[in-house]
């Protein structure tokens, strides 16, 4: 049973890291789920209250960081709210339309289309909004990856 427990825990962590590039997967919730699985398979007493407090703060931080990084990227490159929404929709649809490369093309194209359709922006301004959405996404993935590594490291250090 111990081996099955560790397989489930590690699988949660792996899915969490896959979720960094596939936004349909709630990455940080799978990492947090790995901690819960540890408690269910082994013991919650191995994970003190401060562990849960720190991890909960990281979860909140990651949800906020995702939204902020994308918004910052689009706004920094001159995009609008429409570009942000287009980028988000493209980020969700892109990987399904074009596996692997769609994760970058989706938000880029989504931001451009939204800027042109809803704001009647020029092609140049729309293109810059698309660039910003990709920069925001890459920044978000990098930041979330580091925080998730820290979360898992704290987990292994604690147990």
Tab-separated table of C-alpha atoms in Angstrom:
chain	number	residue	atom	x	y	z
A	1	UNK	CA	0.000	0.000	0.000
A	2	UNK	CA	2.932	2.283	0.683
A	3	UNK	CA	4.143	1.969	-2.927
A	4	UNK	CA	0.663	2.751	-4.278
A	5	UNK	CA	0.508	5.807	-2.014
A	6	UNK	CA	3.800	7.164	-3.342
A	7	UNK	CA	2.768	6.461	-6.936
A	8	UNK	CA	-0.442	8.459	-6.427
A	9	UNK	CA	1.446	11.316	-4.721
A	10	UNK	CA	4.113	11.506	-7.421
A	11	UNK	CA	1.468	11.240	-10.151
A	12	UNK	CA	-0.292	14.263	-8.630
A	13	UNK	CA	2.985	16.194	-8.713
A	14	UNK	CA	3.696	15.200	-12.331
A	15	UNK	CA	0.186	16.203	-13.443
A	16	UNK	CA	0.699	19.476	-11.570
A	17	UNK	CA	3.816	20.231	-13.592
A	18	UNK	CA	2.138	19.208	-16.850
A	19	UNK	CA	-0.614	21.660	-15.923
A	20	UNK	CA	1.901	24.489	-16.172
A	21	UNK	CA	1.694	24.327	-19.946
A	22	UNK	CA	-1.864	23.007	-20.304
A	23	UNK	CA	-4.021	25.631	-18.590
A	24	UNK	CA	-7.087	23.404	-18.571
A	25	UNK	CA	-5.357	21.397	-15.812
A	26	UNK	CA	-5.428	23.201	-12.433
A	27	UNK	CA	-1.716	22.630	-11.805
A	28	UNK	CA	-1.359	23.900	-8.272
A	29	UNK	CA	-4.426	21.978	-7.117
A	30	UNK	CA	-2.798	18.723	-8.213
A	31	UNK	CA	0.381	19.600	-6.301
A	32	UNK	CA	-1.724	20.434	-3.246
A	33	UNK	CA	-3.675	17.215	-3.867
A	34	UNK	CA	-0.389	15.316	-3.588
A	35	UNK	CA	-0.008	16.660	-0.062
A	36	UNK	CA	-3.547	15.608	0.804
A	37	UNK	CA	-2.890	12.145	-0.656
A	38	UNK	CA	0.166	11.861	1.590
A	39	UNK	CA	-2.019	12.597	4.595
A	40	UNK	CA	-4.629	10.059	3.506
A	41	UNK	CA	-2.143	7.280	2.689
A	42	UNK	CA	0.302	7.925	5.511
A	43	UNK	CA	-0.407	10.553	8.161
A	44	UNK	CA	-1.566	14.126	8.357
A	45	UNK	CA	0.406	14.494	11.600
A	46	UNK	CA	3.655	14.417	9.582
A	47	UNK	CA	2.589	17.735	8.033
A	48	UNK	CA	2.294	20.418	10.751
A	49	UNK	CA	-0.060	23.397	10.698
A	50	UNK	CA	2.637	25.771	9.384
A	51	UNK	CA	3.156	23.485	6.365
A	52	UNK	CA	-0.536	23.792	5.441
A	53	UNK	CA	-0.478	27.546	6.039
A	54	UNK	CA	2.536	28.061	3.773
A	55	UNK	CA	1.179	25.781	1.061
A	56	UNK	CA	-2.232	27.477	1.159
A	57	UNK	CA	-0.559	30.868	0.696
A	58	UNK	CA	1.359	29.474	-2.284
A	59	UNK	CA	-1.898	28.221	-3.823
A	60	UNK	CA	-3.464	31.673	-3.479
A	61	UNK	CA	-0.288	33.287	-4.842
A	62	UNK	CA	-0.252	30.994	-7.871
A	63	UNK	CA	-3.858	31.686	-8.808
A	64	UNK	CA	-3.179	35.412	-8.573
A	65	UNK	CA	0.174	35.229	-10.371
A	66	UNK	CA	-1.345	33.506	-13.368
A	67	UNK	CA	-3.926	36.200	-13.950
A	68	UNK	CA	-1.538	39.057	-13.182
A	69	UNK	CA	1.267	37.832	-15.480
A	70	UNK	CA	-1.046	37.456	-18.467
A	71	UNK	CA	-2.701	40.823	-17.852
A	72	UNK	CA	0.671	42.505	-17.357
A	73	UNK	CA	2.052	41.050	-20.602
A	74	UNK	CA	-0.920	42.169	-22.669
A	75	UNK	CA	-1.105	45.643	-21.066
A	76	UNK	CA	2.673	46.199	-21.220
A	77	UNK	CA	2.600	45.685	-24.992
A	78	UNK	CA	-0.377	48.007	-25.515
A	79	UNK	CA	-3.229	45.511	-25.438
A	80	UNK	CA	-6.665	46.047	-23.951
A	81	UNK	CA	-9.177	44.031	-21.949
A	82	UNK	CA	-10.389	42.478	-25.209
A	83	UNK	CA	-6.838	41.356	-25.964
A	84	UNK	CA	-6.588	39.834	-22.502
A	85	UNK	CA	-9.827	37.888	-22.981
A	86	UNK	CA	-8.805	36.803	-26.471
A	87	UNK	CA	-5.453	35.670	-25.130
A	88	UNK	CA	-7.107	33.656	-22.379
A	89	UNK	CA	-9.524	31.970	-24.776
A	90	UNK	CA	-6.671	31.253	-27.180
A	91	UNK	CA	-4.634	29.793	-24.325
A	92	UNK	CA	-7.407	27.323	-23.552
A	93	UNK	CA	-8.273	26.393	-27.161
A	94	UNK	CA	-4.784	26.547	-28.719
A	95	UNK	CA	-3.308	23.315	-27.286
A	96	UNK	CA	-6.308	21.323	-28.503
A	97	UNK	CA	-6.234	22.709	-32.038
A	98	UNK	CA	-2.459	22.506	-32.456
A	99	UNK	CA	-0.899	20.214	-29.844
A	100	UNK	CA	2.346	21.507	-28.329
A	101	UNK	CA	2.819	24.643	-30.502
A	102	UNK	CA	-0.790	25.725	-29.890
A	103	UNK	CA	0.129	26.708	-26.340
A	104	UNK	CA	2.030	29.693	-27.784
A	105	UNK	CA	0.090	30.316	-30.981
A	106	UNK	CA	-3.337	30.190	-29.263
A	107	UNK	CA	-2.918	33.206	-26.966
A	108	UNK	CA	-1.042	35.111	-29.654
A	109	UNK	CA	-3.772	34.662	-32.279
A	110	UNK	CA	-6.553	35.048	-29.698
A	111	UNK	CA	-5.238	38.434	-28.584
A	112	UNK	CA	-4.814	39.652	-32.151
A	113	UNK	CA	-8.309	38.584	-33.214
A	114	UNK	CA	-9.933	40.093	-30.133
A	115	UNK	CA	-8.109	43.402	-30.566
A	116	UNK	CA	-9.128	43.651	-34.222
A	117	UNK	CA	-12.749	42.551	-33.728
A	118	UNK	CA	-13.662	44.364	-30.536
A	119	UNK	CA	-11.369	47.393	-30.440
A	120	UNK	CA	-10.897	47.914	-34.173
A	121	UNK	CA	-7.167	48.199	-33.430
A	122	UNK	CA	-4.576	48.393	-36.152
A	123	UNK	CA	-2.769	45.232	-37.159
A	124	UNK	CA	0.459	46.524	-35.597
A	125	UNK	CA	-1.187	47.275	-32.240
A	126	UNK	CA	-3.014	43.927	-32.316
A	127	UNK	CA	0.240	42.135	-33.134
A	128	UNK	CA	1.936	43.788	-30.139
A	129	UNK	CA	-0.923	42.671	-27.900
A	130	UNK	CA	-0.378	39.113	-29.166
A	131	UNK	CA	3.342	39.340	-28.401
A	132	UNK	CA	2.492	40.586	-24.911
A	133	UNK	CA	0.173	37.664	-24.295
A	134	UNK	CA	2.927	35.181	-25.186
A	135	UNK	CA	5.453	37.020	-23.004
A	136	UNK	CA	2.934	37.022	-20.142
A	137	UNK	CA	2.259	33.311	-20.580
A	138	UNK	CA	5.944	32.359	-20.634
A	139	UNK	CA	6.603	34.531	-17.583
A	140	UNK	CA	3.660	32.934	-15.804
A	141	UNK	CA	4.795	29.374	-16.579
A	142	UNK	CA	8.326	30.116	-15.401
A	143	UNK	CA	7.154	31.764	-12.181
A	144	UNK	CA	4.578	29.087	-11.395
A	145	UNK	CA	7.137	26.361	-12.106
A	146	UNK	CA	9.577	27.818	-9.604
A	147	UNK	CA	6.872	28.198	-6.945
A	148	UNK	CA	5.633	24.639	-7.501
A	149	UNK	CA	9.202	23.327	-7.176
A	150	UNK	CA	9.490	25.215	-3.883
A	151	UNK	CA	6.162	23.741	-2.717
A	152	UNK	CA	7.292	20.184	-3.458
A	153	UNK	CA	10.723	20.832	-1.898
A	154	UNK	CA	9.074	22.079	1.308
A	155	UNK	CA	6.912	18.943	1.315
A	156	UNK	CA	9.907	16.585	1.059
A	157	UNK	CA	11.885	18.637	3.573
A	158	UNK	CA	8.971	18.473	6.032
A	159	UNK	CA	8.425	14.742	5.783
